[in-house]
Amino acid sequence: MQRLALFDLDNTLVDRSEAFRRWAVEFCADRELPDDALAWLIATDQDGAVPRDWFFGEVTERFGLAASVDEAWRQYRHRMPELVRCPQEVRASLRLLRDEGWTVAIVTNGQADNQLGKIRRTGLDQCVDAWAVSGELGIRKPAREIFEAAAHECGLDLRGGGWAIGDSPVLDVEGGRAAGLATLWVSRGKDWPTELTPPDRTVTDVVAAVQVLRGEDSGL
């Protein structure tokens, strides 16, 4: 198997959930919304699982925003990259992986301005070889084609194998498996859905995932 590692972005390399909470706190404070607004935003967001146009349609209707759905969504995409954080140990782990001969890329769903903003503002653009963003390509995980696009950006082919690493059982694990990749699930403390075929390996965070790839995990 070639040393190719394709990482998810949100809630894998960066803490999207915490960034969203910070955005929601600001949103509520700026508009002096009622006490239950924050909890409603977080619940309606579903950890980023729902389409953003639908989400901002719900937001503008519930809170009677003067801005259109498109404008509210645009403002969100401008602010979120400023709120996302990537821990230093994550960037260091990716650099170490590359130093040891791995090719590393990011495969992420989302609008290009939002996702590329996160990659660049966190310094991840200096820690990976390439990325594939659904908003640029018109292809979304779990489609095989977006994993292929990331590999091709690195000058590689999925026929050589590799790993898909991420927090989504469907988008990252099932998508990666369908693309012919070994799979590494970043559980974030959650239980694996019993109705799905388990991943090849499970870890709690991305630093541990890199340790598995480097062969440092005692189970390898």
C-alpha positions as a Markdown table, in Angstrom:
| # | Residue | x | y | z |
|---|---|---|---|---|
| 1 | Met | 0.0 | 0.0 | 0.0 |
| 2 | Gln | 1.3 | 3.4 | -0.9 |
| 3 | Arg | 1.8 | 6.0 | 1.8 |
| 4 | Leu | -1.1 | 8.2 | 1.1 |
| 5 | Ala | -3.2 | 9.7 | 3.8 |
| 6 | Leu | -6.5 | 11.5 | 3.0 |
| 7 | Phe | -7.8 | 13.5 | 5.9 |
| 8 | Asp | -11.2 | 15.1 | 6.5 |
| 9 | Leu | -11.1 | 18.7 | 7.7 |
| 10 | Asp | -14.0 | 19.6 | 10.0 |
| 11 | Asn | -13.9 | 17.9 | 13.3 |
| 12 | Thr | -10.9 | 15.9 | 12.2 |
| 13 | Leu | -8.0 | 18.3 | 11.6 |
| 14 | Val | -9.9 | 21.3 | 13.0 |
| 15 | Asp | -12.5 | 21.6 | 15.7 |
| 16 | Arg | -15.5 | 22.8 | 13.7 |
| 17 | Ser | -18.0 | 22.2 | 16.6 |
| 18 | Glu | -16.2 | 24.6 | 18.9 |
| 19 | Ala | -15.8 | 27.2 | 16.1 |
| 20 | Phe | -19.5 | 26.9 | 15.4 |
| 21 | Arg | -20.4 | 27.5 | 19.0 |
| 22 | Arg | -18.2 | 30.6 | 19.1 |
| 23 | Trp | -20.0 | 31.8 | 16.0 |
| 24 | Ala | -23.4 | 31.1 | 17.5 |
| 25 | Val | -22.5 | 33.0 | 20.7 |
| 26 | Glu | -21.4 | 36.0 | 18.7 |
| 27 | Phe | -24.5 | 35.8 | 16.5 |
| 28 | Cys | -26.8 | 35.8 | 19.5 |
| 29 | Ala | -25.0 | 38.6 | 21.3 |
| 30 | Asp | -24.9 | 40.9 | 18.3 |
| 31 | Arg | -28.6 | 40.5 | 17.8 |
| 32 | Glu | -29.6 | 40.4 | 21.5 |
| 33 | Leu | -31.5 | 37.2 | 20.9 |
| 34 | Pro | -33.4 | 35.4 | 23.6 |
| 35 | Asp | -31.8 | 33.0 | 26.0 |
| 36 | Asp | -32.9 | 29.9 | 24.2 |
| 37 | Ala | -31.4 | 31.0 | 20.8 |
| 38 | Leu | -28.0 | 29.5 | 21.4 |
| 39 | Ala | -29.3 | 26.1 | 22.2 |
| 40 | Trp | -31.6 | 26.3 | 19.2 |
| 41 | Leu | -28.8 | 27.2 | 16.8 |
| 42 | Ile | -26.6 | 24.4 | 18.0 |
| 43 | Ala | -29.4 | 21.8 | 17.8 |
| 44 | Thr | -30.5 | 22.9 | 14.4 |
| 45 | Asp | -26.9 | 22.9 | 13.1 |
| 46 | Gln | -26.7 | 19.1 | 13.9 |
| 47 | Asp | -22.9 | 19.4 | 14.1 |
| 48 | Gly | -22.7 | 20.6 | 10.5 |
| 49 | Ala | -24.6 | 17.7 | 9.0 |
| 50 | Val | -27.5 | 19.7 | 7.5 |
| 51 | Pro | -27.1 | 21.8 | 4.3 |
| 52 | Arg | -26.1 | 25.4 | 5.0 |
| 53 | Asp | -28.7 | 26.9 | 2.7 |
| 54 | Trp | -31.5 | 25.1 | 4.6 |
| 55 | Phe | -29.9 | 26.0 | 7.9 |
| 56 | Phe | -29.8 | 29.7 | 7.1 |
| 57 | Gly | -33.3 | 29.6 | 5.8 |
| 58 | Glu | -34.4 | 28.3 | 9.2 |
| 59 | Val | -32.3 | 30.9 | 11.0 |
| 60 | Thr | -33.6 | 33.9 | 8.9 |
| 61 | Glu | -37.2 | 32.8 | 9.4 |
| 62 | Arg | -36.9 | 32.1 | 13.1 |
| 63 | Phe | -35.1 | 35.3 | 14.0 |
| 64 | Gly | -36.7 | 37.6 | 11.3 |
| 65 | Leu | -33.3 | 38.6 | 9.9 |
| 66 | Ala | -33.2 | 41.6 | 7.6 |
| 67 | Ala | -30.4 | 39.8 | 5.6 |
| 68 | Ser | -31.3 | 37.3 | 2.9 |
| 69 | Val | -30.5 | 33.7 | 3.3 |
| 70 | Asp | -27.6 | 34.1 | 0.8 |
| 71 | Glu | -26.2 | 37.1 | 2.7 |
| 72 | Ala | -26.5 | 35.4 | 6.1 |
| 73 | Trp | -24.7 | 32.4 | 4.7 |
| 74 | Arg | -22.0 | 34.6 | 3.1 |
| 75 | Gln | -21.4 | 36.4 | 6.4 |
| 76 | Tyr | -21.0 | 33.0 | 8.2 |
| 77 | Arg | -18.5 | 31.8 | 5.6 |
| 78 | His | -16.5 | 34.9 | 6.1 |
| 79 | Arg | -16.4 | 34.6 | 9.9 |
| 80 | Met | -15.9 | 30.9 | 10.4 |
| 81 | Pro | -12.3 | 30.6 | 9.1 |
| 82 | Glu | -11.4 | 33.3 | 11.7 |
| 83 | Leu | -12.9 | 31.2 | 14.5 |
| 84 | Val | -11.5 | 27.7 | 13.6 |
| 85 | Arg | -8.4 | 26.5 | 15.4 |
| 86 | Cys | -6.0 | 23.7 | 14.5 |
| 87 | Pro | -3.8 | 22.7 | 17.5 |
| 88 | Gln | -0.1 | 22.9 | 17.1 |
| 89 | Glu | 0.3 | 19.2 | 17.8 |
| 90 | Val | -2.0 | 18.4 | 14.8 |
| 91 | Arg | 0.1 | 20.4 | 12.5 |
| 92 | Ala | 3.3 | 18.9 | 13.9 |
| 93 | Ser | 1.9 | 15.4 | 13.4 |
| 94 | Leu | 1.2 | 16.1 | 9.8 |
| 95 | Arg | 4.6 | 17.5 | 9.2 |
| 96 | Leu | 6.2 | 14.5 | 10.8 |
| 97 | Leu | 4.1 | 12.1 | 8.7 |
| 98 | Arg | 5.3 | 13.9 | 5.5 |
| 99 | Asp | 8.9 | 13.9 | 6.8 |
| 100 | Glu | 8.6 | 10.1 | 7.0 |
| 101 | Gly | 7.6 | 9.8 | 3.3 |
| 102 | Trp | 3.8 | 10.0 | 3.5 |
| 103 | Thr | 1.8 | 12.0 | 1.0 |
| 104 | Val | -0.9 | 13.9 | 2.9 |
| 105 | Ala | -4.1 | 15.6 | 1.5 |
| 106 | Ile | -7.3 | 17.0 | 2.8 |
| 107 | Val | -10.7 | 15.9 | 1.4 |
| 108 | Thr | -13.6 | 18.1 | 2.5 |
| 109 | Asn | -17.1 | 18.9 | 1.7 |
| 110 | Gly | -18.2 | 22.6 | 1.8 |
| 111 | Gln | -18.1 | 25.9 | 0.0 |
| 112 | Ala | -14.7 | 26.8 | -1.3 |
| 113 | Asp | -14.3 | 30.2 | 0.4 |
| 114 | Asn | -15.2 | 28.7 | 3.8 |
| 115 | Gln | -13.1 | 25.5 | 3.6 |
| 116 | Leu | -10.0 | 27.1 | 1.9 |
| 117 | Gly | -10.2 | 29.9 | 4.4 |
| 118 | Lys | -10.0 | 27.4 | 7.2 |
| 119 | Ile | -7.1 | 25.5 | 5.6 |
| 120 | Arg | -5.1 | 28.7 | 5.0 |
| 121 | Arg | -5.8 | 30.6 | 8.2 |
| 122 | Thr | -4.9 | 27.5 | 10.4 |
| 123 | Gly | -1.6 | 26.9 | 8.5 |
| 124 | Leu | -2.8 | 23.5 | 7.3 |
| 125 | Asp | -1.8 | 24.6 | 3.8 |
| 126 | Gln | 1.8 | 24.4 | 4.9 |
| 127 | Cys | 1.3 | 20.9 | 6.3 |
| 128 | Val | -0.3 | 19.0 | 3.4 |
| 129 | Asp | 0.6 | 18.2 | -0.2 |
| 130 | Ala | -2.9 | 19.0 | -1.7 |
| 131 | Trp | -6.6 | 19.3 | -1.0 |
| 132 | Ala | -9.9 | 18.5 | -2.7 |
| 133 | Val | -12.8 | 20.8 | -1.7 |
| 134 | Ser | -16.3 | 19.8 | -2.9 |
| 135 | Gly | -17.3 | 23.4 | -3.5 |
| 136 | Glu | -14.5 | 23.8 | -6.1 |
| 137 | Leu | -15.0 | 20.4 | -7.7 |
| 138 | Gly | -18.7 | 19.9 | -7.7 |
| 139 | Ile | -18.2 | 16.5 | -6.1 |
| 140 | Arg | -19.0 | 15.6 | -2.5 |
| 141 | Lys | -18.0 | 12.8 | -0.2 |
| 142 | Pro | -18.8 | 10.0 | -0.1 |
| 143 | Ala | -18.3 | 9.9 | -3.8 |
| 144 | Arg | -15.2 | 8.1 | -4.9 |
| 145 | Glu | -14.3 | 10.8 | -7.4 |
| 146 | Ile | -13.4 | 13.4 | -4.7 |
| 147 | Phe | -10.9 | 11.0 | -3.1 |
| 148 | Glu | -9.5 | 10.3 | -6.6 |
| 149 | Ala | -9.2 | 14.1 | -7.2 |
| 150 | Ala | -7.2 | 14.5 | -4.0 |
| 151 | Ala | -4.9 | 11.6 | -4.9 |
| 152 | His | -4.4 | 13.0 | -8.4 |
| 153 | Glu | -3.5 | 16.4 | -7.0 |
| 154 | Cys | -0.7 | 14.6 | -5.2 |
| 155 | Gly | 0.4 | 12.9 | -8.4 |
| 156 | Leu | -0.9 | 9.5 | -7.2 |
| 157 | Asp | -3.6 | 7.0 | -8.1 |
| 158 | Leu | -6.0 | 5.3 | -5.7 |
| 159 | Arg | -5.1 | 2.0 | -7.3 |
| 160 | Gly | -2.0 | 2.2 | -5.1 |
| 161 | Gly | -4.2 | 2.2 | -2.0 |
| 162 | Gly | -3.9 | 4.4 | 1.0 |
| 163 | Trp | -5.9 | 5.6 | 4.0 |
| 164 | Ala | -9.0 | 7.7 | 4.5 |
| 165 | Ile | -9.2 | 9.4 | 7.9 |
| 166 | Gly | -12.2 | 11.3 | 9.3 |
| 167 | Asp | -15.0 | 11.6 | 11.9 |
| 168 | Ser | -17.9 | 10.7 | 9.7 |
| 169 | Pro | -18.9 | 7.0 | 9.5 |
| 170 | Val | -20.7 | 7.6 | 6.2 |
| 171 | Leu | -18.7 | 10.3 | 4.4 |
| 172 | Asp | -15.2 | 9.3 | 5.5 |
| 173 | Val | -15.3 | 5.7 | 6.4 |
| 174 | Glu | -17.8 | 4.3 | 4.0 |
| 175 | Gly | -16.7 | 6.7 | 1.3 |
| 176 | Gly | -13.1 | 5.8 | 1.8 |
| 177 | Arg | -13.8 | 2.1 | 1.8 |
| 178 | Ala | -15.8 | 2.4 | -1.4 |
| 179 | Ala | -12.8 | 4.2 | -2.9 |
| 180 | Gly | -10.6 | 1.2 | -2.1 |
| 181 | Leu | -8.8 | 2.8 | 0.9 |
| 182 | Ala | -8.1 | 1.5 | 4.4 |
| 183 | Thr | -10.2 | 3.5 | 6.9 |
| 184 | Leu | -9.4 | 5.1 | 10.2 |
| 185 | Trp | -12.3 | 6.6 | 12.1 |
| 186 | Val | -11.8 | 9.5 | 14.5 |
| 187 | Ser | -14.5 | 8.8 | 17.0 |
| 188 | Arg | -14.4 | 11.9 | 19.1 |
| 189 | Gly | -15.7 | 9.7 | 21.9 |
| 190 | Lys | -18.8 | 8.5 | 20.0 |
| 191 | Asp | -20.0 | 4.9 | 19.5 |
| 192 | Trp | -19.8 | 3.4 | 16.0 |
| 193 | Pro | -23.2 | 3.0 | 14.3 |
| 194 | Thr | -24.1 | -0.7 | 14.7 |
| 195 | Glu | -25.8 | -0.8 | 11.3 |
| 196 | Leu | -22.5 | 0.0 | 9.5 |
| 197 | Thr | -19.5 | -2.1 | 8.7 |
| 198 | Pro | -16.8 | -1.0 | 11.2 |
| 199 | Pro | -13.6 | 0.9 | 10.1 |
| 200 | Asp | -10.2 | -0.8 | 9.9 |
| 201 | Arg | -9.1 | 1.2 | 12.9 |
| 202 | Thr | -10.6 | 3.6 | 15.5 |
| 203 | Val | -8.9 | 6.4 | 17.4 |
| 204 | Thr | -10.3 | 9.3 | 19.5 |
| 205 | Asp | -8.4 | 12.1 | 17.7 |
| 206 | Val | -6.3 | 12.9 | 14.7 |
| 207 | Val | -3.0 | 12.9 | 16.6 |
| 208 | Ala | -3.6 | 9.3 | 17.6 |
| 209 | Ala | -4.6 | 8.6 | 13.9 |
| 210 | Val | -1.2 | 9.8 | 12.8 |
| 211 | Gln | 0.5 | 7.5 | 15.4 |
| 212 | Val | -1.4 | 4.6 | 13.9 |
| 213 | Leu | -0.2 | 5.5 | 10.4 |
| 214 | Arg | 3.4 | 5.8 | 11.6 |
| 215 | Gly | 3.2 | 2.3 | 13.1 |
| 216 | Glu | 3.6 | 3.6 | 16.7 |
| 217 | Asp | 0.3 | 2.1 | 17.9 |
| 218 | Ser | 1.0 | -1.0 | 19.9 |
| 219 | Gly | -1.7 | -2.8 | 17.9 |
| 220 | Leu | 0.2 | -2.7 | 14.7 |
